[in-house]
CSV table of C-alpha atoms and ligand atoms in Angstrom, one decimal:
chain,number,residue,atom,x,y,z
A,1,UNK,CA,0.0,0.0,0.0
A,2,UNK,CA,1.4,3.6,-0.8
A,3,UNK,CA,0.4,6.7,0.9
A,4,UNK,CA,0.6,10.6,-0.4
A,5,UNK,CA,0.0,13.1,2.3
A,6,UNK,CA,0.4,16.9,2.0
A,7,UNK,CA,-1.1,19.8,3.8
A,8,UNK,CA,-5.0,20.5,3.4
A,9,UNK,CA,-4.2,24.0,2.1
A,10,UNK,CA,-1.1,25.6,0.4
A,11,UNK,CA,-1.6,29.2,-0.2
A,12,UNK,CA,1.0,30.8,-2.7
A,13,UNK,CA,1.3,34.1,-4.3
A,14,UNK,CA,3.0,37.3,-3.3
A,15,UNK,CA,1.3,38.5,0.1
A,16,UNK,CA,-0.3,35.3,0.9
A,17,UNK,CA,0.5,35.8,4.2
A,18,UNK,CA,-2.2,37.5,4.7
A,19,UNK,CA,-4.2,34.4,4.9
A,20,UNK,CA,-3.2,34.0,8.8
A,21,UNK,CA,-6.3,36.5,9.2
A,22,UNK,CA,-8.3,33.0,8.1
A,23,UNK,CA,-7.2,30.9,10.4
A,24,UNK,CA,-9.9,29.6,12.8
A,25,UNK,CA,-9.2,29.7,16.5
A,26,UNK,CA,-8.6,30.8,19.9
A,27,UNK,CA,-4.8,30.9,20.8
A,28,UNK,CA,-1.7,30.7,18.2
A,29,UNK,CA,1.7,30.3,19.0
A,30,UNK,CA,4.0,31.5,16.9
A,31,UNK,CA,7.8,29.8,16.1
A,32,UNK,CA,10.4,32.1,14.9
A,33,UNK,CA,14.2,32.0,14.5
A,34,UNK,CA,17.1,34.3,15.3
A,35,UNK,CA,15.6,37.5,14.2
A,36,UNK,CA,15.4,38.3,10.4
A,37,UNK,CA,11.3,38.0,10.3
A,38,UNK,CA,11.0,40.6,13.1
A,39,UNK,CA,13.9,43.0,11.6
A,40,UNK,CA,12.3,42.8,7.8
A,41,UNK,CA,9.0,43.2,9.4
A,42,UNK,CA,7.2,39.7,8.3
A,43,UNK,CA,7.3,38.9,12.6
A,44,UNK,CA,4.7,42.1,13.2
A,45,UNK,CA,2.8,41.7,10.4
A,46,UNK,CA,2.0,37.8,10.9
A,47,UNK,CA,1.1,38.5,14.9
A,48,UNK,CA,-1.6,41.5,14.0
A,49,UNK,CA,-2.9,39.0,10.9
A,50,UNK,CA,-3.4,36.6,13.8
A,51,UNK,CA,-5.1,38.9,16.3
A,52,UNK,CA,-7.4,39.7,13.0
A,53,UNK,CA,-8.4,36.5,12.8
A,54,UNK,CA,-9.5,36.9,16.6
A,55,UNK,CA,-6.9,35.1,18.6
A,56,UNK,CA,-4.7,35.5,20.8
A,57,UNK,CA,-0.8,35.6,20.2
A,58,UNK,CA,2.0,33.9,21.8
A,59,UNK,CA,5.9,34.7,20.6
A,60,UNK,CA,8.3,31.8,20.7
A,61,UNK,CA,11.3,33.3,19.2
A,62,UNK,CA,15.0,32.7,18.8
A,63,UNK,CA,15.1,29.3,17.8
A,64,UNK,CA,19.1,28.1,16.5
A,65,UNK,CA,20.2,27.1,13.3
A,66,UNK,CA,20.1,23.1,13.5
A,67,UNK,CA,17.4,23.5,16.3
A,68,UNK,CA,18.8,21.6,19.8
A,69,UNK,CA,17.1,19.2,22.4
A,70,UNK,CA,17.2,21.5,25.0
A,71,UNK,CA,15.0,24.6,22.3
A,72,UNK,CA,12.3,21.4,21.6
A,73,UNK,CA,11.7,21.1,25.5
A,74,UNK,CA,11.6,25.1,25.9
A,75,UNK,CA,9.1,25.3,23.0
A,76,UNK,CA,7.1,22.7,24.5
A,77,UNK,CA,7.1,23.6,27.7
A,78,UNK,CA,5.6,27.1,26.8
A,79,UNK,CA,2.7,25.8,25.0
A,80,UNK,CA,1.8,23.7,27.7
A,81,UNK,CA,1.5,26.9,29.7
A,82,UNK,CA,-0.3,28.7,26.8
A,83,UNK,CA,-2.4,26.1,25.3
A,84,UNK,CA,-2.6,27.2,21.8
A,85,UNK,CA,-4.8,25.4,19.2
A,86,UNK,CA,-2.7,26.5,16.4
A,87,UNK,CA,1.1,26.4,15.9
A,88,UNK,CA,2.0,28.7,13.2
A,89,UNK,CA,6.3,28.6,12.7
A,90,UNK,CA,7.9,31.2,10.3
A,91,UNK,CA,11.5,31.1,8.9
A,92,UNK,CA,14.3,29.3,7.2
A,93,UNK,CA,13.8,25.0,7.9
A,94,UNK,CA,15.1,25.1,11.8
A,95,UNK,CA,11.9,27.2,13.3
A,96,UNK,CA,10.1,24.7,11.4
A,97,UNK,CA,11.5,21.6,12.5
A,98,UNK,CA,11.5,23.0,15.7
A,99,UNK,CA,8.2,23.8,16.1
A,100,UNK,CA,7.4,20.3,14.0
A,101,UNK,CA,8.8,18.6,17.6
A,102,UNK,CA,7.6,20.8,20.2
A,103,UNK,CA,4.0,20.2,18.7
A,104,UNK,CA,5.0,16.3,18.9
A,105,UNK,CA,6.1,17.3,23.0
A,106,UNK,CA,3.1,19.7,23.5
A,107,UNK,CA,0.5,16.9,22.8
A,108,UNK,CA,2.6,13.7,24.0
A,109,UNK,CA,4.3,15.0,26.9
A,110,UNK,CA,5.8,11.9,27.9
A,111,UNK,CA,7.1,11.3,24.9
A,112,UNK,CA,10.7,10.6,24.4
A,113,UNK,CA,13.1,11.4,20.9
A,114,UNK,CA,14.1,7.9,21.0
A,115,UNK,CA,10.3,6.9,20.6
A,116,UNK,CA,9.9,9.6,18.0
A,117,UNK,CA,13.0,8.5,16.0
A,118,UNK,CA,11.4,5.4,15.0
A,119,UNK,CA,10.6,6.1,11.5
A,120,UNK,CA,6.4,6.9,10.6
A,121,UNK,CA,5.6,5.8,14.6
A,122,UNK,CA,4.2,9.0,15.7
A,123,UNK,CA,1.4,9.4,18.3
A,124,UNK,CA,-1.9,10.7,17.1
A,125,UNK,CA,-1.2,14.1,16.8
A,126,UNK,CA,-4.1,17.3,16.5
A,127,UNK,CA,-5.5,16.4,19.3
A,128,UNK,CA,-4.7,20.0,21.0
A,129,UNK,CA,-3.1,22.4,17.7
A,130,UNK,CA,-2.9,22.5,14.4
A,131,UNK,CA,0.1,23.6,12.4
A,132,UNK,CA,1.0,26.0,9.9
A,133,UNK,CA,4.5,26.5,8.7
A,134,UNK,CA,5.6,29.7,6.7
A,135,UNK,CA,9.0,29.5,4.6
A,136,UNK,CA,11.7,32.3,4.5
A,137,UNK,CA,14.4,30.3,2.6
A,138,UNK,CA,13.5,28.2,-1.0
A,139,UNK,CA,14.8,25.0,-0.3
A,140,UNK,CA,14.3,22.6,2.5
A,141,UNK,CA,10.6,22.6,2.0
A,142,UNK,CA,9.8,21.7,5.9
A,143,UNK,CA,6.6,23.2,5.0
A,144,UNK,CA,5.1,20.3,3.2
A,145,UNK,CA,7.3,17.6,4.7
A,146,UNK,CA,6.9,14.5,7.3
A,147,UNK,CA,10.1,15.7,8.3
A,148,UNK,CA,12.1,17.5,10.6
A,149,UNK,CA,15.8,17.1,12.0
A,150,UNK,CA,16.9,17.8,16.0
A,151,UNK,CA,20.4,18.2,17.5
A,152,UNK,CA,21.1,16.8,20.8
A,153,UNK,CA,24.4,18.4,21.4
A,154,UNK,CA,25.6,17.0,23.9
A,155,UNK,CA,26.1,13.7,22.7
A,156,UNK,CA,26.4,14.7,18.8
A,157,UNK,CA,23.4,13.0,17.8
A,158,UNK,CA,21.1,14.3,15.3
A,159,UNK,CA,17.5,12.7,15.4
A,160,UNK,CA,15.8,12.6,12.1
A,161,UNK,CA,12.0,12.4,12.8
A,162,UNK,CA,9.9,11.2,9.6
A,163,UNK,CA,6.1,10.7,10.0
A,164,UNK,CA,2.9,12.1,8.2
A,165,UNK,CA,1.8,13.6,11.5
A,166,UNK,CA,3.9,16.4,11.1
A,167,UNK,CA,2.9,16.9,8.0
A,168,UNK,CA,1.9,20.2,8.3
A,169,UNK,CA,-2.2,21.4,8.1
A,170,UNK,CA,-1.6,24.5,6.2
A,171,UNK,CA,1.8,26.4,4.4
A,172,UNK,CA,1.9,29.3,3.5
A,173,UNK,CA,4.6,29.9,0.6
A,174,UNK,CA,4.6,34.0,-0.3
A,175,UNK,CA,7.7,34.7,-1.8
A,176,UNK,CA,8.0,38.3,-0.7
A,177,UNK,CA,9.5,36.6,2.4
A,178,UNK,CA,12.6,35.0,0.4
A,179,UNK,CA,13.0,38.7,-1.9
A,180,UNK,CA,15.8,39.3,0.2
A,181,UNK,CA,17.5,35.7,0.3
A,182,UNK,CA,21.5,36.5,-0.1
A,183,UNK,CA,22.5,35.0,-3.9
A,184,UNK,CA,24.8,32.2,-2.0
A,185,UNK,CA,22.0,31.0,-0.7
A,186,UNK,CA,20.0,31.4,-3.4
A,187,UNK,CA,22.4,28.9,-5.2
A,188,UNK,CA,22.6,26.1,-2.4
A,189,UNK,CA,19.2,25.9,-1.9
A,190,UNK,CA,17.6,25.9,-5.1
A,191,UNK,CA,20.5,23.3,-5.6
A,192,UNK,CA,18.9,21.3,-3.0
A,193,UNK,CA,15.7,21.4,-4.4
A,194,UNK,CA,17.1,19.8,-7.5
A,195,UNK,CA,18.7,17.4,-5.8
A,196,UNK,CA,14.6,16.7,-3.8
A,197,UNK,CA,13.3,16.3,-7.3
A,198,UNK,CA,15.8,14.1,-9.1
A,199,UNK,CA,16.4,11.8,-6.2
A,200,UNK,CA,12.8,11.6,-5.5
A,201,UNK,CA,11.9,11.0,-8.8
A,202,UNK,CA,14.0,7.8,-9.0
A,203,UNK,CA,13.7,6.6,-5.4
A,204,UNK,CA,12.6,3.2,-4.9
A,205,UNK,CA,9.4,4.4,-3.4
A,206,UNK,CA,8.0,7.0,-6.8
A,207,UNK,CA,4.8,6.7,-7.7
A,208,UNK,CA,2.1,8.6,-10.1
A,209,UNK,CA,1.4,10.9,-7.0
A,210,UNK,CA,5.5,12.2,-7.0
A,211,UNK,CA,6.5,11.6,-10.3
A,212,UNK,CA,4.4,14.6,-11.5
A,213,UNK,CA,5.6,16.9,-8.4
A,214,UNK,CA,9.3,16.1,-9.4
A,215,UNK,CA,9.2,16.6,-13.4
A,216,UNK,CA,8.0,20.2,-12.7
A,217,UNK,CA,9.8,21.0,-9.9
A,218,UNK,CA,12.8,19.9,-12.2
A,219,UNK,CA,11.8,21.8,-14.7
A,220,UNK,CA,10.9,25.0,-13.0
A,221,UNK,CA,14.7,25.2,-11.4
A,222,UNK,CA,16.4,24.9,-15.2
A,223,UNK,CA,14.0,27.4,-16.4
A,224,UNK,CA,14.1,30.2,-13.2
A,225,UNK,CA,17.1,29.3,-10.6
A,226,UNK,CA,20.1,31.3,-12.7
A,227,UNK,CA,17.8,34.4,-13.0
A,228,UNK,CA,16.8,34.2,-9.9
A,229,UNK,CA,20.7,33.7,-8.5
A,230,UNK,CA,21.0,37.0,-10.4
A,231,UNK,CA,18.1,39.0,-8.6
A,232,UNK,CA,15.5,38.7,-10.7
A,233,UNK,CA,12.5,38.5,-8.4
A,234,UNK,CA,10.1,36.8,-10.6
A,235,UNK,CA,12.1,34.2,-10.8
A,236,UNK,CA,13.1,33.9,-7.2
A,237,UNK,CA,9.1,33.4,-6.9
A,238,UNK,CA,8.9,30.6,-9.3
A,239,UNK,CA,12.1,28.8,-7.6
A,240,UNK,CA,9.8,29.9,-3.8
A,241,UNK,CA,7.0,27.1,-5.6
A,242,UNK,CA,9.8,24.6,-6.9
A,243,UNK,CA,10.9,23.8,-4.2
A,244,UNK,CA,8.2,23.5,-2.3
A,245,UNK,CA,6.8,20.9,-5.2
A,246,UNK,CA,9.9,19.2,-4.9
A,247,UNK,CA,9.1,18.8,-1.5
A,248,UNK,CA,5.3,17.4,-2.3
A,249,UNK,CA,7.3,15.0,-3.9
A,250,UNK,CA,10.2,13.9,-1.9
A,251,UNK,CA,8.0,14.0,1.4
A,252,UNK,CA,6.2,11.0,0.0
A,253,UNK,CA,8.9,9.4,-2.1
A,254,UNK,CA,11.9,10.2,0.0
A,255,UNK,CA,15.3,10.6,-1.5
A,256,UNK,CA,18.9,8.7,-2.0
A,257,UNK,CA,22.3,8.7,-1.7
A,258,UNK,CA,22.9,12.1,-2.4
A,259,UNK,CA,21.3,13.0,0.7
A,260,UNK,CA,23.1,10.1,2.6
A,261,UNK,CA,27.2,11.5,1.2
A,262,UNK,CA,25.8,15.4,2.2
A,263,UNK,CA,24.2,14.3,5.9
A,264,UNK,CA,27.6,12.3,6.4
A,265,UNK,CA,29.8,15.0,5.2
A,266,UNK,CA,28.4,18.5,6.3
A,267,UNK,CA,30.2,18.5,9.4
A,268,UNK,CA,32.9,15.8,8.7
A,269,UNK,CA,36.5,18.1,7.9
A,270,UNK,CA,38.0,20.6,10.1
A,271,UNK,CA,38.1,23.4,7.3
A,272,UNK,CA,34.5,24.1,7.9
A,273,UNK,CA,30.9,23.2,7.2
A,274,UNK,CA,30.3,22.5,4.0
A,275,UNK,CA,26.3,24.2,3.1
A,276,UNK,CA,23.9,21.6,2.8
A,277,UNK,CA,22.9,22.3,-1.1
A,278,UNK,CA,26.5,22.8,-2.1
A,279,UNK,CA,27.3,19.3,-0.8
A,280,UNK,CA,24.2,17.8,-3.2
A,281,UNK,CA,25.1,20.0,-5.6
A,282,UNK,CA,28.6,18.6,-6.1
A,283,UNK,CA,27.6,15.0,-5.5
A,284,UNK,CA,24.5,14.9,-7.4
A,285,UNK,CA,26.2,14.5,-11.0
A,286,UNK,CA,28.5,11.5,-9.7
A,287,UNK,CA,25.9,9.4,-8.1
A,288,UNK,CA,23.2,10.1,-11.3
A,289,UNK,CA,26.4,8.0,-13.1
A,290,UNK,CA,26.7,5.5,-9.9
A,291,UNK,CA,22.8,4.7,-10.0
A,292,UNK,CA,22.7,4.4,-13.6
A,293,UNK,CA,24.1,1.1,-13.5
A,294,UNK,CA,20.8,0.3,-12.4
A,295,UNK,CA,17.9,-0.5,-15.7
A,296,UNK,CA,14.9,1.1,-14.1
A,297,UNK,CA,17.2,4.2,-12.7
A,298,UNK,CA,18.4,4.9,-16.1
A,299,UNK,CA,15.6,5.0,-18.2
A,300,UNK,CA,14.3,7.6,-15.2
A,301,UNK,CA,17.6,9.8,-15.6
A,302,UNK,CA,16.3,10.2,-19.3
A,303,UNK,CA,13.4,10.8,-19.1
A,304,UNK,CA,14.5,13.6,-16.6
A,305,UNK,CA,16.6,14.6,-19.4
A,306,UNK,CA,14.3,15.0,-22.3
A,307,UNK,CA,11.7,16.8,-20.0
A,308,UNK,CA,15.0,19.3,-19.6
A,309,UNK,CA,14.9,19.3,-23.3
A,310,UNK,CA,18.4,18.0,-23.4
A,311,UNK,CA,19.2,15.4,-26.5
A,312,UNK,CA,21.6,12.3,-26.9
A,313,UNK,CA,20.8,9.4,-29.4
A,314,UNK,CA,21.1,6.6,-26.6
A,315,UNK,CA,19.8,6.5,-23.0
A,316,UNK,CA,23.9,6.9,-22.0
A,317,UNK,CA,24.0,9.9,-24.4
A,318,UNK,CA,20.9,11.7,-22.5
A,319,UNK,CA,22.5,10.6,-18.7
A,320,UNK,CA,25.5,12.5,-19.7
A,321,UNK,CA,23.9,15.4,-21.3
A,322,UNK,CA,22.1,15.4,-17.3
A,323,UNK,CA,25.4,14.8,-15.4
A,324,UNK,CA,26.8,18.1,-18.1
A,325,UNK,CA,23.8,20.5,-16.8
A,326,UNK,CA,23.9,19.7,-13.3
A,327,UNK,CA,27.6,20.6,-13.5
A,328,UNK,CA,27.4,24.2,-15.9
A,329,UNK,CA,24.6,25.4,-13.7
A,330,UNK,CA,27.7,24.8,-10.7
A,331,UNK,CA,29.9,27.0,-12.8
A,332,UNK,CA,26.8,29.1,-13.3
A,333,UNK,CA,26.2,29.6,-9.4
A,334,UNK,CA,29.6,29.2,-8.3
A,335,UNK,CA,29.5,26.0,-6.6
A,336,UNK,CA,32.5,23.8,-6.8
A,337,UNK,CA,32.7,20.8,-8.3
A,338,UNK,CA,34.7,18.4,-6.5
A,339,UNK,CA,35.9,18.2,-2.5
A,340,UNK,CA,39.3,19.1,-3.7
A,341,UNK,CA,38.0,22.2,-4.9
A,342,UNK,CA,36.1,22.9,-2.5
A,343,UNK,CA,39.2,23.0,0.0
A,344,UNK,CA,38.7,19.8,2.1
A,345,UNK,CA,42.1,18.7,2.5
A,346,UNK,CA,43.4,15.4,0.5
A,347,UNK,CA,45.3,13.7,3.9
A,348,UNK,CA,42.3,14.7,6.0
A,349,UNK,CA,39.6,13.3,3.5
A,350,UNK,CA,42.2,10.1,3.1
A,351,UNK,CA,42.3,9.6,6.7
A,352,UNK,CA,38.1,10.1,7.2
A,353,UNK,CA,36.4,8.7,4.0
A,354,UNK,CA,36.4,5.4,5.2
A,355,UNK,CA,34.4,5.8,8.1
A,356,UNK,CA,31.9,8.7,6.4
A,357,UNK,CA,31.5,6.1,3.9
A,358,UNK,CA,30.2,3.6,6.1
A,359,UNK,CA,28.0,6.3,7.7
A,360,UNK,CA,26.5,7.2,4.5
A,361,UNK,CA,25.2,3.5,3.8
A,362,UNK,CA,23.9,3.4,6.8
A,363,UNK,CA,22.1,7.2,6.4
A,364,UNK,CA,17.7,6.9,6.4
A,365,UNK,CA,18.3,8.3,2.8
A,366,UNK,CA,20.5,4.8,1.6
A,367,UNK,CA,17.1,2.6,1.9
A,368,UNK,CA,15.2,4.1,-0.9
A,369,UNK,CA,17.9,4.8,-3.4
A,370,UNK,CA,17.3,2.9,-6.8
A,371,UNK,CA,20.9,1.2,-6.6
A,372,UNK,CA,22.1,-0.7,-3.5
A,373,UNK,CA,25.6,0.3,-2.2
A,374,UNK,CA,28.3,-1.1,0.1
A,375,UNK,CA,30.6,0.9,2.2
A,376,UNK,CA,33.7,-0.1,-0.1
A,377,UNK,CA,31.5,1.3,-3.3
A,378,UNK,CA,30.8,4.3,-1.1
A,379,UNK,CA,34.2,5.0,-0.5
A,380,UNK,CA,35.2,4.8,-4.3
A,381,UNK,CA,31.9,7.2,-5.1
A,382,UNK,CA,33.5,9.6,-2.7
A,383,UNK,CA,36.9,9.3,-3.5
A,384,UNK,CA,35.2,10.1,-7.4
A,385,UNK,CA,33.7,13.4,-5.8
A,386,UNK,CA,37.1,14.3,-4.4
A,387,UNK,CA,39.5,14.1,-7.8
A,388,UNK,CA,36.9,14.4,-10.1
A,389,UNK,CA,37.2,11.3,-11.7
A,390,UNK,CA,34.9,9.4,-13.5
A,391,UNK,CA,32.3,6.4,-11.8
A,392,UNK,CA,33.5,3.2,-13.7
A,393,UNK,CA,31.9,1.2,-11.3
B,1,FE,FE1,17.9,18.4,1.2
């Protein structure tokens, strides 16, 4: 049996936040980050849309990139006190996330994050709030997922929760609230949302409901994410709905390897974080060549590649014309291409890849990708991204 879940209600357009004056209820509490949607404004304007509606407003605010433990329990803990009946979050993914697991820890108190770790296992949740989630970056699509990721710091750990329960009721996806996204992270994220569609489209688990989803979501980023990289605010709106139809898609069809190598690696070399789109961006290219081994996966890779309009006379001929694109719209964006060049250091990566590779098989993301992999092909596919050298394998 398959299932598709998405919100009820995705409101898009320029200004659509206005559509918090809808929202039926008594008490909402609202989930923000570090500061960016009270300085340009958005924070105000959301909290008197919600006392239009009639309700009354509660201001959880400051939530960390790559949300903690410790932020989950605070969250929590003040909803219990307030009782809302709706939880609206606004910002990049982490307030999102956040407020994905304090809604978990509102309802279930006695919960733990080793229960809710265990993949699509959730409680029963709406029992006390719904949710609404309200995107400020183009990318991570929180707002539409099952999913949301939680740091416990003090032990390293980061707990991936997956269920449709925290599939949100409502997003609301205006792009005025991404106008003023910095081009970097313009790049990385519509990068990621790429990487959503094109892994989601050949994951194990596609279906008529995704497959859709991902072909326009694919299409949409080669028609509007180098215009938009370059300022051009109708196209930054068209990439704001990409992604988030990437994420209708991957939400229900999850993803693959590239996901697994970029989870393993974000944090793995001491010259610093590499940006979670920039890591898919540079692997995506070399695993499209590693899962194309695989029948089914290649005759999806072309298909992907005549909807881009690219042309080749054999299936191989239309997979390299893909692997070519995903790697000039790098150039275009100014993302690397291999680890080398990104400036992770060749005794460092020697000494780790190893043991990253046999993290990576073991990532939630390995399950669903279309070609199996073993830690000692891992570590080749890596060592490929490093030098640049070609997947014979
Ligand atoms: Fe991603």
């Amino acid at each position: 049996m398959g299932r598709f879940t998405l919100p009820r209600d995705i409101y898009h357009g320029k200004g659509c936040l206005e559509e918090l004056k809808n929202l039926k209820g008594k008490k909402a509490m609202l989930v923000v980050g570090g500061g960016s949607m009270k300085r340009q404004g958005f924070l105000d304007r959301a909290v008197n849309y919600l006392k239009e509606a009639g309700m009354e407003v509660e201001v959880f605010e400051g939530v960390e990139p790559d949300p903690s433990v410790e932020t989950v329990m605070k969250g929590a803990e003040a909803m219990t006190k307030f009782q809302p009946d709706w939880i609206v979050s606004m910002g990049g993914g982490s307030p999102i996330d956040a407020a994905k697991a304090m809604w978990a820890f509102y309802e279930y108190p006695d919960t733990t994050f080793e229960d809710l770790c265990i993949p699509f296992n959730f409680p029963e949740l709406r029992t006390k709030a719904k949710f609404a989630a309200i995107p400020s970056t183009s990318g991570t699509a929180t707002e539409v997922t099952a999913f949301s990721v939680i740091t416990n710091y003090q032990t390293g750990v980061k707990y991936p929760l997956a269920d449709f329960n925290i599939t949100p009721d409502v997003a609301i996806v205006d792009p005025d609230l991404v106008s003023g996204l910095p081009a970097k992270q313009v790049a990385y994220t519509g990068m990621d949302a790429l990487t959503h569609a094109i892994e989601a489209y050949v994951s194990t688990l596609n279906c008529p409901f995704t497959d859709p989803l991902a072909l326009q979501a694919i299409e949409m980023v080669l028609d509007y994410l180098p215009a938009s990289y370059n300022g051009n605010m109708d196209a930054r709106e068209q990439m704001h709905y990409a992604q988030c139809l990437a994420g209708m898609a991957f939400s229900n069809a999850l993803l693959g390897i590239v996901h697994s190598m970029a989870h393993k690696t974000g944090a793995a070399f001491s010259t610093g974080h590499i940006p979670h789109g920039c890591a898919n961006a540079i692997y995506l290219p070399y695993v499209i060549r590693y899962n194309a081994k695989d029948a089914v996966a290649a005759s999806r890779y072309a298909e992907i590649a005549r909807r881009m309009g690219l042309t080749g006379t054999s299936e191989k001929a239309l997979i390299n014309s893909l692997c070519e694109k995903i790697q000039e719209f790098n150039r275009k964006l100014n993302i690397p291409l291999t680890l080398q060049e990104f400036g992770i250091q060749e005794d460092e990566f020697k000494e780790k890849v190893g043991k990253i590779a046999e993290l990576a098989v073991g990532d939630a993301c390995t399950g669903s990708n279309p070609r199996a992999i073993d830690p000692a092909a891992m570590e080749k596919l890596f060592t490929c991204t490093y030098y640049g050298t070609e997947v014979d394998f």
